[in-house]
Structures are given as structure tokens and as C-alpha cells.
Amino acid sequence: MNIIKSVFLVFAFFFLDAPMWAQNPVDQNFSDKITGQDEFPETYSEISNPIPTPVHLWQNKRQNVIGWGNTDTRYKKEEPARVGDISNKVEMTGWKGERVSAQFVVSAVKSPLELSFEVSDLVHNSNKKWRIEQRTISTGFVRYVMTDELNKDKKGACGHRNAKDFDSTLVADPIDHLTKSLLIPKNSTRPGWVKIWIPQNAFPGSYTGTLKVLDGKKVIKKLRIEINVKDRKIPTPQKWRFHLDLWQNPYAAARYYQTELWSKAHFEAMEKDIQHYANAGGKSITASIMNKPWNGQTYDPFQSMVTWKRKINGQWEFGFTAFDKWVEFIIKMGVDKQINCYSMVPWRLSFEYFDEASNSMKIVETEPGEKEYEEMWGAMLTSFAAHLKEKGWFHKTYISMDERPMEVMQETIKVIKAADANFKISFAGGNHPELYEEIDDYCLSMEESFPQEVKEERKNNSKISTFYTSCAHAAPNSFTFSPPAESEWYGWYAASQGLDGYLRWAYASWVKEPLLDSRFTTWAAGDTYFVYPGGRTSIRFEKLLAGIQAYEKILILKEEFRNTNNQKALKELEEILHLFSNNNFDQTTASEVIEKAKLVINSF
Amino acid sequence: MNIIKSVFLVFAFFFLDAPMWAQNPVDQNFSDKITGQDEFPETYSEISNPIPTPVHLWQNKRQNVIGWGNTDTRYKKEEPARVGDISNKVEMTGWKGERVSAQFVVSAVKSPLELSFEVSDLVHNSNKKWRIEQRTISTGFVRYVMTDELNKDKKGACGHRNAKDFDSTLVADPIDHLTKSLLIPKNSTRPGWVKIWIPQNAFPGSYTGTLKVLDGKKVIKKLRIEINVKDRKIPTPQKWRFHLDLWQNPYAAARYYQTELWSKAHFEAMEKDIQHYANAGGKSITASIMNKPWNGQTYDPFQSMVTWKRKINGQWEFGFTAFDKWVEFIIKMGVDKQINCYSMVPWRLSFEYFDEASNSMKIVETEPGEKEYEEMWGAMLTSFAAHLKEKGWFHKTYISMDERPMEVMQETIKVIKAADANFKISFAGGNHPELYEEIDDYCLSMEESFPQEVKEERKNNSKISTFYTSCAHAAPNSFTFSPPAESEWYGWYAASQGLDGYLRWAYASWVKEPLLDSRFTTWAAGDTYFVYPGGRTSIRFEKLLAGIQAYEKILILKEEFRNTNNQKALKELEEILHLFSNNNFDQTTASEVIEKAKLVINSF
């Protein structure tokens, strides 16, 4: 622990006792040393809290508040946890192979705490030799990051934004497994996260253990953990059927970690971040095959993993070295189902290539339907197909497009099929029945839906049908201020709709300082990333994982009930899934619905 | 002749009778159709004259003024030629193989003229069968182009300039062989140019012929031409010893002619422009081996004829396709003595390359003396040397630098020699005795000079020693407003100093509309080009050629006089060359000095 930083935090805290509204968090500069600059950025200081401490909430407290809370709450930094909401014991239920999480919370009332914690092995109630070992349990402080809010009309979060136009608050989201000890100022709250990966071969039954909370070397609280392992098994993530497609951005990683693109250091740095995607059963590899498929909308624009060269004689030449390195890396990480290649119809129809004649990059502006487009992409796809076949990847490669008008899609598909009739195609965008047949991986916006018979036919033809959320959706969503349960809701929703999975356009398109401030110049905060640098996961991401696991469990249960013709159970299952067909959270919350549904699932 | 344009000219002229000073020529837009946009831009309209017609000079004239003038005068468009300065007969003297020029002038007094002219064969006085045929005589209208003036201190013409800060006038400079007929408004002057290329095998003696001046189909004047061909011969240009190094800019040609770089059309368009350089005995091929060697100072920056690529594995890869095409083309044009490659020490030490990792151009900033510089250029020069040897060009290739400090040069030379000890080096810049030994082609600014023994030693070692003029020189110079004889002066000066030749940094680095307006955002007008688009030469360039021919003739005469031990003639020659050792034009003009010297040369 860096003592200088800790002392700084204490001072910062005292300072916060004064009204702070006058201070505009937008103008606050990060320290000179950004969080990604350390070779091993094990810890870091949070951005100071723009919300003043409500001192009256702390004044009547006699002692520190320490106990288990729940995973659906983002505990506020400046407020004490309510004693009535926490307990000394957490009870969880899980299947073999499942990951289950719990959140505890510490509010420092009397004095600052040099907080750390330890978790013991969980021991089987019937036989002390049967254990869920400490090493399969991951823990981390929940950290605070700056967030904003929905657009003022509350209907969504799209469009350019100036930070000063939106309320900014610190919100609990990153799960920081690297910081081992943290100085907690007096009158502030700090949650912690415990995730248990139940071994595939665990013996069913109840396991118990302890979480010790320490102030320096002194144990200040012991909290009990109990987990009930059911005699059911969820397969390892690579075998999951949920089609998870979160777009990776290796360009953001290269910038943040200050590593050369595609260097050994770059890949090493990405390993721990991509690991979470692989462990959540990530299916799609995101590959950019031309520069700026989304017109550079992210803090770090996607460049092309394919080199484009136009020779003096007018011929095109393509290079696949970066593409190969990226795909080989991520396949090795366990994400190997499909490669989605963006984009033949980028958001700006402008294609950049190296011009041999002038030793410079040139831009050609052309669009589907034009001869130049056809020739250029014809040359590219022919060369690409040959290369993919040589690598053995052709069958899993999709030419990918998103949010383009149907007519444009149709012209584009002609060009793709002319180059190789067997090229697969993926599309995330509007609902066009004309395209159902052509699109092998079709992702609709949440409010749209495929007709039931289409979904079935697509499934029979091994075509993928999924849904996505974006800035257009007020809720459910996974902004850093969204209720965490809304990320879990996705998996349940997919199960209820008979969809194959979920897509989100940004897994880790980090902003400048993702650990400190999740706001960006467009969209609501957190839209651009799910996980944090340094292999840090987040409340949102862990909840997404919980939903995906629910999906897998539901598939397994359904199959079992059908095979055993257990109509009663099937009906119960359908009833709880029906709860998810309504995505209007005015009357209820994702958390309440999921809570109900989990009780049923766990009853089987 | 385009009648619409002619009519426009007439109207423009009437308009000019009114005071025009209020009209700011800077703000005058060119017509929508620029001169290079026609496939065969045979004619074009000049920019209108910012100087009002001094009507009183025309009022007392009774008839058109038509006659031979001299080649040292830029006749004003708005003033009538003075009757006393012109004559009906021009007498010229030349050697076999020499090109000699004459200028005639037409001032339209009574009415507009639809001007054209024809030249006859020149017939030998002794035998009518001996002829200098029409086809060896080129003619063209002298056209008017916008120019400006020296800096206000009259000491030079360097630095950025705003057109509005300088007087702008039309000046006679382009020689337009393509326009066959031109409408001359009443009260305006139009010169014409006649250039006779005396055949190598011409019979000595006097030849006479006629220039017919026509208004429409009507001959309005016959002017006599007489040329005295001496029994001396100047070799064909490729055999000339004068080291002429005018930097070509194929990038300007590609832009102006709207052709794709290095395409067939591009080379075809350049042929007629480069022809003048070849016919003036041009020795050096200008090649750019990295992007923007002069930091993009010209209207069309030099890109790299070598492609630079850094592979993901860190290795460098170079491509020479453009370089080869350019060099092959210009060698075929007859410019084949040496290839000057710019630049290892560009004006901004910033090197652009294609980055395989990101499919984009990247810049590395490094300088001589640094390890990165050494590695990068080491890789480049090693690859380049191997390629040059394969092409058989290594012995004639020079790694070229200009205007850099000596310490930088020395560090650079180390890198060059480490890559291949036999690489030749050229340098245009300051006078550094430490570098005399290392530099194979050394060009000093006009005011500097090599010690006599150094010049001799360099000559003995086949090292080239030349001089250059630039914006730093008020006179002599070759701006579009410079007295034409100053361009001729260069050749005489080189002969007087025992130098091998002359360098100028811009042969045809055209501005936006070189035919219309020779001004640029930096330096005085005309600094950036000697010749005009469409294979059009200029008064300046023809005078430069005259000087080079004088140089060749002087070399031949000196050798002859030495061989025949003709001390008297040698002394006469030295005496006239001594006139050129003073480049101060306060007391005399280049024209006067050359006139004197020519009389002597022609007397041999």
C-alpha cells in the first residue's frame, strides 16, 4: 500500500466535509501519473467525491458498520451502510461449476481503517476434507468511479455530451483484486466482493467458511459464508451455449498499457482482461478489417488488422499479419467460436489504404452498388477467403455489419457472395425479414423481435439469433450507474425469448482513465466498457455472468424436464421466464424479478 | 482560337481603360476551369492586368508598332514598344548545334489584332539549297504572368509573403508555342519568341529568312531574320560538361495535369516539360527517398519514391517501384548522369513510414547521431545499395543533403559510409572545408567560393563543384521579375570561376496556376519554377540555356587556344570572364556585361 496516497486520501476526505458542490468535477485533472503508466498498477487513488459527506448520517453511529450486503446494490461512498440491510452471514446456492458472488460492506465510523480482508477455505458440513479451497475464491475491493446519468429526457443516453451538463457522482463498480489493502477515511464506506468458483467436481451439500475483516493487522470482524452446492452441474464456459458477443478493442489496450500494438507486451497485458470474456463463455472475436469501421467513435479508434495496399499498377495487395496474431491470441485464450470482421459498410463509407505511388495513406470514398466498391472489396474478400482457408478459419469467419439500411446490406451481400458464396455474414441492426435467410448471425435491438417460427427455423439451420442493448435503452442497461441486476437480466431475457444470446458493442473500449472516470464524450458513462484495466472485473460484468449462468441452467433444466416429461416443472420454469418478457421497469426492478426467478431455479 | 475568350479579352481591355488600382489582384479568382484541366490546354486567358493602361502613351501613335526587339527585355503589356528600340531585321550569330533566340514585339495601336505569325526557312546566302529549315525553328507568343517583387528591403526574397503586401504586375515570361493565334486588344503589346536550333551539320555562313506577322489572314508586317553560322560546333546537350542540376518535381506535374502518380498519362504529360531540361544538358535526376524532404515547402510536396514499411516484427522493408519508374523515365529522356536522393537530413527530422501493425502511417522523429536513426537509415541504405547495384545505378547515385549544419552532415556521412563505403554524396549548402573530401558533388551558395587549389583537386578527383542561387539573392536571380539576362549570367559566372555548373532548387515546382500567376506564399514570384506547363519554356529558361551554351563554348575555345598556345586569345577570353567575377549589379547590368562578352566570344 502506498502510504503517501493513503494520507492524501485522508486529507481529501476532511476536505470533503466542506460543501463541495462548487467544485466542478469536470475540470478536475487526473494526477500526472495515469493509472496505466505503472508497469504493475496494483493500486491507484480514486478521483475525489463530488458529493459532500452527509455528516448527519454518520453522527449518531457508535461503531463501524461491517457485514454482508447484496450484489444488487451500489453502496454509496459517502453514506454509511444501513445496519438493517446487512448481516453477519451470507447464504448462497450454486451448481457445481457455477460462479456465485457476494458483497460485503464496511463503513468506517469512528476512525480511518487500514482495510484488508481474508477468506478461508469453505468446508463441507459433513466432511471437513471436502473443501472449496481459498484459491478458487476471488476477492477484491469494490472501487468508486465517476459516472453521469441518462439524457435529461430519461429516455436513453445517446448523443454527444458535455460532462458539465450532467450530474456526476462516484459510483461503486470496478472490482479491484489487485489492491490488497486500502485506507478508508472516517465517515466513508467501502464494499468488497467475494466470488466463489464452485469446482466442477465439488461434492454437493453445504460448505461454510469465514471472511476476516482487518484494520491493519487487527481482525475487526468475522463474517460467515455459507454455500449450498446443488447436485447439478453447469459445464465449463467454453461449452456454454449462450452466444456472448462483446466487441473487444485491442487498440484501447495498446494505448492504455503503453505497449506497441501486437507486441509480446501488448498480448501479455491483454491476457488478464480477455480472460474474463473467455470465462463468461465469450463466443465472438472482434476483428477490424479496414480502418475505423465506426468512424473512430471510441477513445481509441479501431485500425485495420488487415493492411490495404494499392500498387502502382492498380492492383490491390492485402496483408494479414496483425489479423493472424490477434485471432491466434484470442483463440488461445479460449474464445474460438467465430471471427466477426468489421466492416464492409463502415459508418463513414471511406476506405483508407497505403498508396505505393506516394508512400502515403489515401482514402477512397465509395459505397455498395458502385463499381469501385465492388472491385475493391471483391479483391479483398477473394484474398481474405484464400487466407482464411489456409488458416482453417474460413468456416468460422463472418463478414459483419451493423446498423445499416437494408438496401445497402443487400448490395453488400451480393459482393460478399460473389467473392465466395460460402462466406458467413453477421448483422446487428434493424429487423428486416428480407435478410433472415442471408444473415447467419442476426442480432436485433432489444425492443425488436423475430417471429417465433423464424427463430425456430434459424435454430434448425444453425443460424444465430441474438439481441443487443445500446445507448438507446434507458433500462435495462449496463451503464456504470445502471442497477447492477439489469446486466443479469440479459441472460434471463434471452432464455425467456428463446434467443441464442446477447451482443454489446463494447467490452473494453476504454476511455482515457477508465479506472477513475467512466464518462465519455458520447453516451452515458460506462457505455464503452464492461471491465477495467489490470484484469479488474466489475459489478456489472459479474452480474452479466450471473445472467448467462442462469441461461445455461435454464437450458439444462428444460432439457431434463422435457426428457423426464416433468410438465409441472416445465410449467414453473415457463412461468418464471414469462416474468422477463416485459422489459418495463416502471412497476418493478430487474432485481426483484430475478430474485423471484432465482428462488424457483434454485428449488430444482 | 476560342472566340468567346477573345471577345472577353476585348471587353477586359476596355474595362482596363478605367483606373484599376482599386482592384486587388490578390482577391481575383481564376476562372472555374483551371488551365491544366483541358486535356490539351492549347491556349488560355491571361489574368487581367492590375496596371491601368497609360493611355497618353498610345494616343499619339499613328500605326501599329511591329519589329524585332531584344531578348533581354520584358516588354510591358500596357505600354507600346518604343519605335526607336525595334527594327525590321535581326542579326544573330551562332555555332553549329547552338540555339539562338530573338524576340519581336507587336503593339496594337489602331484596333485589336487577331495575331499570328509564320517563319520561313532560313536560306544560305551562297547556296539556296543550304537551309535552316522551319522545323528546327520554334516560335511562340510571349505570355504575361502575374509576378511580385523583392522583399521591401531589396536584399532578397525569402520568407512567407502575403500577396497584398507586395506590388503585383503582369510580366512577360512564359513562351507559349501552343497558342497559334491570339486576339490582341487595342492599346496593348504582345511579344513573340523565335528560337533557332542550328543543325550540327549546318554549312557555315549567313542565312536569311522572314517572319511574317499576320492579323487574321492578312500579312501586316514582314521582319527579316539573318543568322551568321560560325564554323565552330557545340556538341549535343548530353555531351555538355556544364553540370546543370535543376530539381524536378513529378508531384507537381501529377497534380497539375490531373494524372495518377506514375501512370502512363503522368509520364506522357511530363515528357514535354522534362525535354527542356534534357535539351539544356540537365545532369541530375531529383529523387525523393522519404516523405517531404523539405517539409512540404512547395505547393505540391515531394512524397517518397521509396516505400517505407515497418513490419510488426520490427523489421524494415523498402519498395523501389516508383523510384525505378521515375529514374527509368528520366534516363530515357536523356538525363542520365546522376541520381540525387533526398534526404537523410530533411528539414524536419521526421520520417514517415507505413506501420503494418496499425495499417497507417506513423512518424518517427530521430536525428543523426541517434541509435534509432542509425538503425533505420542503415536498413534503408543497405537495401537501397543492393537495389541500385542490381539496376546498375549505384555508381551514379548520390545521397543528397542541403543546407544542414556541418556536425549533422558528419554524423550522417558516418551512417552512409557504414552502409556502403562507396556511396557517393552530394551537398548544397554552407562552405565547410572539413567536408571537401567527403562530398562528391558540392554546391555552394553564390557568395561563397572554393579555394582555387580545392577546385583543382576536386576536378582531378572527378568531384563536382558548383554554385546555386536562391531566394537569398536579390540579383542575379531568376524570379519572374528578374532581368532575363541574369539567368544567362549563371553560365558565364561558372566559367569565370572555374566551377562545374549551377544548381537551382526548383525546375518546375509549380504553384496552383503557374501559367497565370507565378506568385507563391513564400519567396518572390517564379522562385519555384523555370518552365511552364504544356512544355512551355520561358524567357528566363532560354536565357539560362544561352549562358550554359556560352560556358560550353568557352571551354572549347580555351582548350583550343591552349592547344594552339594562342596566348593572345586566351588573354582576351580571361579578360572578358573577369567581368563576371563581380556579381554586384549596382554599377552595371547582367545584360551589359554579357553583351560585351558575347562580342568577344563571337569574334573567335
Short mmCIF file of C-alpha atoms in Angstrom, two decimals, chain A residues 186-461:
data_model
loop_
_atom_site.label_atom_id
_atom_site.label_comp_id
_atom_site.label_asym_id
_atom_site.label_seq_id
_atom_site.Cartn_x
_atom_site.Cartn_y
_atom_site.Cartn_z
CA LYS A 186 -13.51 8.09 8.64
CA ASN A 187 -17.13 8.52 7.59
CA SER A 188 -16.83 6.64 4.35
CA THR A 189 -17.95 3.29 3.02
CA ARG A 190 -16.04 0.64 1.16
CA PRO A 191 -17.56 -2.58 -0.22
CA GLY A 192 -15.73 -5.77 -1.05
CA TRP A 193 -16.57 -8.61 -3.38
CA VAL A 194 -16.24 -12.35 -2.96
CA LYS A 195 -16.65 -14.69 -5.91
CA ILE A 196 -16.61 -18.43 -5.46
CA TRP A 197 -15.98 -20.64 -8.48
CA ILE A 198 -17.50 -23.91 -7.31
CA PRO A 199 -15.35 -26.75 -8.60
CA GLN A 200 -16.86 -28.92 -11.32
CA ASN A 201 -16.28 -31.93 -9.11
CA ALA A 202 -17.45 -30.43 -5.82
CA PHE A 203 -19.34 -32.73 -3.51
CA PRO A 204 -22.91 -31.46 -3.13
CA GLY A 205 -24.02 -30.09 0.17
CA SER A 206 -23.37 -27.16 2.42
CA TYR A 207 -19.97 -25.54 2.87
CA THR A 208 -19.06 -22.88 5.40
CA GLY A 209 -16.17 -20.54 5.92
CA THR A 210 -15.18 -17.12 7.19
CA LEU A 211 -14.29 -13.73 5.84
CA LYS A 212 -12.00 -11.88 8.23
CA VAL A 213 -12.07 -8.09 8.01
CA LEU A 214 -8.88 -6.44 9.23
CA ASP A 215 -7.79 -2.96 10.23
CA GLY A 216 -4.05 -3.15 9.78
CA LYS A 217 -3.17 -6.43 11.45
CA LYS A 218 -6.17 -6.44 13.74
CA VAL A 219 -9.21 -8.53 12.90
CA ILE A 220 -12.17 -6.24 13.42
CA LYS A 221 -14.91 -8.53 12.17
CA LYS A 222 -15.52 -12.14 11.13
CA LEU A 223 -18.29 -12.72 8.61
CA ARG A 224 -19.73 -16.10 7.86
CA ILE A 225 -20.06 -17.58 4.38
CA GLU A 226 -22.32 -20.49 3.65
CA ILE A 227 -22.82 -22.02 0.26
CA ASN A 228 -25.21 -24.75 -0.70
CA VAL A 229 -23.84 -26.71 -3.65
CA LYS A 230 -26.59 -28.46 -5.54
CA ASP A 231 -26.16 -31.79 -7.24
CA ARG A 232 -26.38 -30.19 -10.63
CA LYS A 233 -23.55 -29.17 -12.88
CA ILE A 234 -23.01 -26.28 -15.22
CA PRO A 235 -20.40 -27.05 -17.92
CA THR A 236 -17.16 -25.14 -18.33
CA PRO A 237 -17.64 -21.77 -20.08
CA GLN A 238 -16.32 -22.86 -23.48
CA LYS A 239 -19.16 -25.37 -23.65
CA TRP A 240 -21.83 -22.84 -22.84
CA ARG A 241 -24.47 -22.31 -25.47
CA PHE A 242 -25.20 -18.67 -24.70
CA HIS A 243 -23.89 -16.67 -27.64
CA LEU A 244 -21.98 -13.87 -25.95
CA ASP A 245 -20.59 -11.25 -28.31
CA LEU A 246 -18.84 -8.34 -26.58
CA TRP A 247 -16.67 -6.41 -29.01
CA GLN A 248 -13.06 -6.37 -27.94
CA ASN A 249 -10.80 -3.42 -28.65
CA PRO A 250 -7.09 -4.28 -28.63
CA TYR A 251 -6.30 -0.72 -29.73
CA ALA A 252 -7.56 0.64 -26.41
CA ALA A 253 -5.41 -1.89 -24.54
CA ALA A 254 -2.30 -0.96 -26.52
CA ARG A 255 -2.79 2.71 -25.68
CA TYR A 256 -3.72 2.23 -22.06
CA TYR A 257 -0.90 -0.19 -21.29
CA GLN A 258 1.50 1.84 -23.42
CA THR A 259 2.62 -1.21 -25.32
CA GLU A 260 3.38 -1.46 -29.02
CA LEU A 261 0.48 -2.82 -30.99
CA TRP A 262 0.73 -6.63 -31.38
CA SER A 263 3.93 -6.81 -29.36
CA LYS A 264 4.53 -9.51 -26.77
CA ALA A 265 3.89 -6.95 -24.03
CA HIS A 266 0.60 -5.96 -25.64
CA PHE A 267 -0.68 -9.53 -25.72
CA GLU A 268 0.55 -10.22 -22.21
CA ALA A 269 -1.25 -7.16 -20.93
CA MET A 270 -4.49 -8.17 -22.67
CA GLU A 271 -4.49 -11.73 -21.32
CA LYS A 272 -5.97 -10.90 -17.93
CA ASP A 273 -8.65 -8.67 -19.45
CA ILE A 274 -9.73 -11.11 -22.14
CA GLN A 275 -9.73 -13.90 -19.54
CA HIS A 276 -13.00 -12.57 -18.10
CA TYR A 277 -14.61 -12.65 -21.54
CA ALA A 278 -13.42 -16.20 -22.14
CA ASN A 279 -14.62 -17.23 -18.67
CA ALA A 280 -18.04 -15.76 -19.40
CA GLY A 281 -18.24 -18.00 -22.46
CA GLY A 282 -17.39 -15.24 -24.98
CA LYS A 283 -18.04 -16.58 -28.45
CA SER A 284 -17.12 -13.89 -30.97
CA ILE A 285 -13.73 -12.49 -31.83
CA THR A 286 -13.94 -8.87 -32.97
CA ALA A 287 -11.68 -8.15 -35.93
CA SER A 288 -11.41 -4.89 -37.83
CA ILE A 289 -10.58 -5.44 -41.48
CA MET A 290 -10.46 -1.79 -42.51
CA ASN A 291 -9.57 1.44 -40.70
CA LYS A 292 -12.20 2.98 -38.43
CA PRO A 293 -15.25 0.78 -39.06
CA TRP A 294 -17.20 3.03 -36.70
CA ASN A 295 -15.62 6.24 -37.87
CA GLY A 296 -13.41 6.43 -34.81
CA GLN A 297 -16.24 6.79 -32.31
CA THR A 298 -14.25 5.29 -29.44
CA TYR A 299 -11.46 6.97 -27.49
CA ASP A 300 -9.11 4.59 -29.31
CA PRO A 301 -10.36 4.07 -32.84
CA PHE A 302 -10.16 0.64 -34.39
CA GLN A 303 -7.45 0.49 -37.05
CA SER A 304 -7.35 -2.25 -39.64
CA MET A 305 -5.90 -5.63 -38.74
CA VAL A 306 -5.55 -6.16 -42.46
CA THR A 307 -3.10 -3.99 -44.38
CA TRP A 308 -4.50 -2.48 -47.55
CA LYS A 309 -2.08 -1.58 -50.30
CA ARG A 310 -2.74 -0.31 -53.78
CA LYS A 311 0.19 -0.91 -56.05
CA ILE A 312 1.31 1.49 -58.75
CA ASN A 313 -0.07 -0.91 -61.35
CA GLY A 314 -3.50 -0.55 -59.77
CA GLN A 315 -3.60 -3.98 -58.15
CA TRP A 316 -4.65 -4.45 -54.55
CA GLU A 317 -2.49 -6.29 -52.06
CA PHE A 318 -3.57 -7.31 -48.57
CA GLY A 319 -1.57 -8.38 -45.53
CA PHE A 320 -2.97 -10.43 -42.66
CA THR A 321 -0.13 -10.48 -40.12
CA ALA A 322 -1.90 -8.42 -37.46
CA PHE A 323 -5.19 -10.21 -38.06
CA ASP A 324 -3.50 -13.58 -37.61
CA LYS A 325 -1.70 -12.55 -34.46
CA TRP A 326 -4.87 -11.20 -32.88
CA VAL A 327 -7.04 -14.15 -33.85
CA GLU A 328 -4.43 -16.69 -32.77
CA PHE A 329 -4.08 -14.93 -29.42
CA ILE A 330 -7.74 -14.79 -28.62
CA ILE A 331 -8.37 -18.34 -29.81
CA LYS A 332 -5.63 -19.42 -27.43
CA MET A 333 -7.46 -17.52 -24.71
CA GLY A 334 -10.45 -19.79 -25.33
CA VAL A 335 -12.65 -17.52 -27.48
CA ASP A 336 -12.79 -19.56 -30.64
CA LYS A 337 -16.30 -19.95 -31.96
CA GLN A 338 -16.35 -17.23 -34.56
CA ILE A 339 -14.48 -14.30 -36.01
CA ASN A 340 -16.59 -11.22 -36.77
CA CYS A 341 -14.97 -8.95 -39.31
CA TYR A 342 -15.92 -5.26 -39.45
CA SER A 343 -16.84 -3.72 -41.74
CA MET A 344 -17.73 -3.64 -45.39
CA VAL A 345 -20.22 -0.91 -44.64
CA PRO A 346 -18.46 1.31 -42.13
CA TRP A 347 -20.32 4.25 -40.68
CA ARG A 348 -18.42 6.52 -42.99
CA LEU A 349 -18.04 4.98 -46.42
CA SER A 350 -14.41 5.89 -46.65
CA PHE A 351 -11.66 3.31 -47.09
CA GLU A 352 -8.06 4.03 -46.29
CA TYR A 353 -5.17 2.26 -47.99
CA PHE A 354 -1.45 2.55 -48.44
CA ASP A 355 -0.68 4.04 -51.82
CA GLU A 356 2.55 2.64 -53.20
CA ALA A 357 2.84 5.55 -55.64
CA SER A 358 3.08 8.24 -52.97
CA ASN A 359 4.26 6.33 -49.87
CA SER A 360 1.20 7.63 -48.08
CA MET A 361 -2.28 6.68 -47.00
CA LYS A 362 -5.06 7.55 -49.41
CA ILE A 363 -8.78 7.42 -48.99
CA VAL A 364 -11.29 6.15 -51.46
CA GLU A 365 -14.91 7.05 -50.90
CA THR A 366 -17.19 4.51 -52.46
CA GLU A 367 -20.29 2.63 -51.48
CA PRO A 368 -22.13 -0.62 -52.07
CA GLY A 369 -23.61 -0.58 -55.54
CA GLU A 370 -20.67 1.24 -57.10
CA LYS A 371 -18.20 -0.46 -59.42
CA GLU A 372 -15.19 0.79 -57.49
CA TYR A 373 -16.61 -0.65 -54.26
CA GLU A 374 -17.26 -3.96 -55.92
CA GLU A 375 -13.75 -4.19 -57.39
CA MET A 376 -12.01 -3.17 -54.22
CA TRP A 377 -13.96 -5.43 -51.89
CA GLY A 378 -14.00 -8.20 -54.48
CA ALA A 379 -10.19 -8.17 -54.43
CA MET A 380 -10.13 -8.00 -50.64
CA LEU A 381 -12.62 -10.80 -50.00
CA THR A 382 -11.03 -13.11 -52.55
CA SER A 383 -7.64 -12.65 -50.95
CA PHE A 384 -9.16 -12.92 -47.46
CA ALA A 385 -11.08 -16.11 -48.24
CA ALA A 386 -7.94 -17.80 -49.55
CA HIS A 387 -6.04 -16.76 -46.45
CA LEU A 388 -8.79 -17.91 -44.08
CA LYS A 389 -8.96 -21.30 -45.77
CA GLU A 390 -5.23 -21.70 -45.40
CA LYS A 391 -5.56 -20.93 -41.68
CA GLY A 392 -8.58 -23.23 -41.32
CA TRP A 393 -10.75 -20.33 -40.17
CA PHE A 394 -13.00 -19.79 -43.15
CA HIS A 395 -15.94 -21.73 -41.71
CA LYS A 396 -15.98 -19.59 -38.56
CA THR A 397 -15.42 -16.21 -40.15
CA TYR A 398 -18.32 -13.77 -40.52
CA ILE A 399 -18.34 -10.64 -42.61
CA SER A 400 -20.00 -8.32 -40.13
CA MET A 401 -22.11 -5.23 -40.42
CA ASP A 402 -24.14 -3.18 -38.01
CA GLU A 403 -26.89 -0.60 -38.13
CA ARG A 404 -27.01 -0.06 -41.91
CA PRO A 405 -30.09 0.33 -44.12
CA MET A 406 -31.40 -2.80 -45.73
CA GLU A 407 -30.76 -1.76 -49.34
CA VAL A 408 -27.12 -1.17 -48.51
CA MET A 409 -26.94 -4.57 -46.86
CA GLN A 410 -28.37 -6.27 -49.91
CA GLU A 411 -25.85 -4.65 -52.26
CA THR A 412 -23.09 -5.63 -49.89
CA ILE A 413 -24.23 -9.23 -49.63
CA LYS A 414 -24.03 -9.50 -53.42
CA VAL A 415 -20.38 -8.53 -53.31
CA ILE A 416 -19.65 -10.96 -50.47
CA LYS A 417 -21.34 -13.87 -52.19
CA ALA A 418 -19.66 -13.06 -55.49
CA ALA A 419 -16.26 -13.36 -53.80
CA ASP A 420 -17.18 -16.63 -52.05
CA ALA A 421 -20.69 -17.99 -51.86
CA ASN A 422 -19.87 -19.69 -48.55
CA PHE A 423 -18.83 -16.58 -46.64
CA LYS A 424 -20.90 -16.28 -43.48
CA ILE A 425 -22.49 -12.95 -42.63
CA SER A 426 -23.39 -11.34 -39.33
CA PHE A 427 -25.50 -8.28 -38.77
CA ALA A 428 -26.58 -6.24 -35.76
CA GLY A 429 -29.29 -3.77 -36.59
CA GLY A 430 -32.84 -3.31 -37.75
CA ASN A 431 -35.42 -6.03 -38.22
CA HIS A 432 -35.52 -6.88 -41.94
CA PRO A 433 -37.42 -10.09 -42.77
CA GLU A 434 -35.82 -9.93 -46.23
CA LEU A 435 -32.47 -10.63 -44.62
CA TYR A 436 -33.42 -13.51 -42.27
CA GLU A 437 -32.28 -16.03 -44.82
CA GLU A 438 -28.98 -14.33 -45.69
CA ILE A 439 -27.72 -13.44 -42.22
CA ASP A 440 -26.07 -16.30 -40.35
CA ASP A 441 -25.71 -14.34 -37.10
CA TYR A 442 -28.53 -11.83 -36.71
CA CYS A 443 -28.72 -9.52 -33.72
CA LEU A 444 -31.76 -7.33 -33.12
CA SER A 445 -32.10 -4.35 -30.86
CA MET A 446 -33.86 -5.37 -27.61
CA GLU A 447 -37.22 -3.84 -28.49
CA GLU A 448 -37.40 -5.79 -31.77
CA SER A 449 -38.20 -9.48 -32.07
CA PHE A 450 -38.05 -12.33 -34.53
CA PRO A 451 -41.29 -14.19 -35.19
CA GLN A 452 -41.36 -17.47 -33.26
CA GLU A 453 -41.23 -19.64 -36.40
CA VAL A 454 -38.27 -17.65 -37.72
CA LYS A 455 -36.36 -18.25 -34.51
CA GLU A 456 -37.04 -21.95 -34.78
CA GLU A 457 -36.12 -22.17 -38.42
CA ARG A 458 -32.94 -20.25 -37.81
CA LYS A 459 -32.04 -22.59 -34.96
CA ASN A 460 -32.65 -25.61 -37.21
CA ASN A 461 -30.33 -24.08 -39.81
#
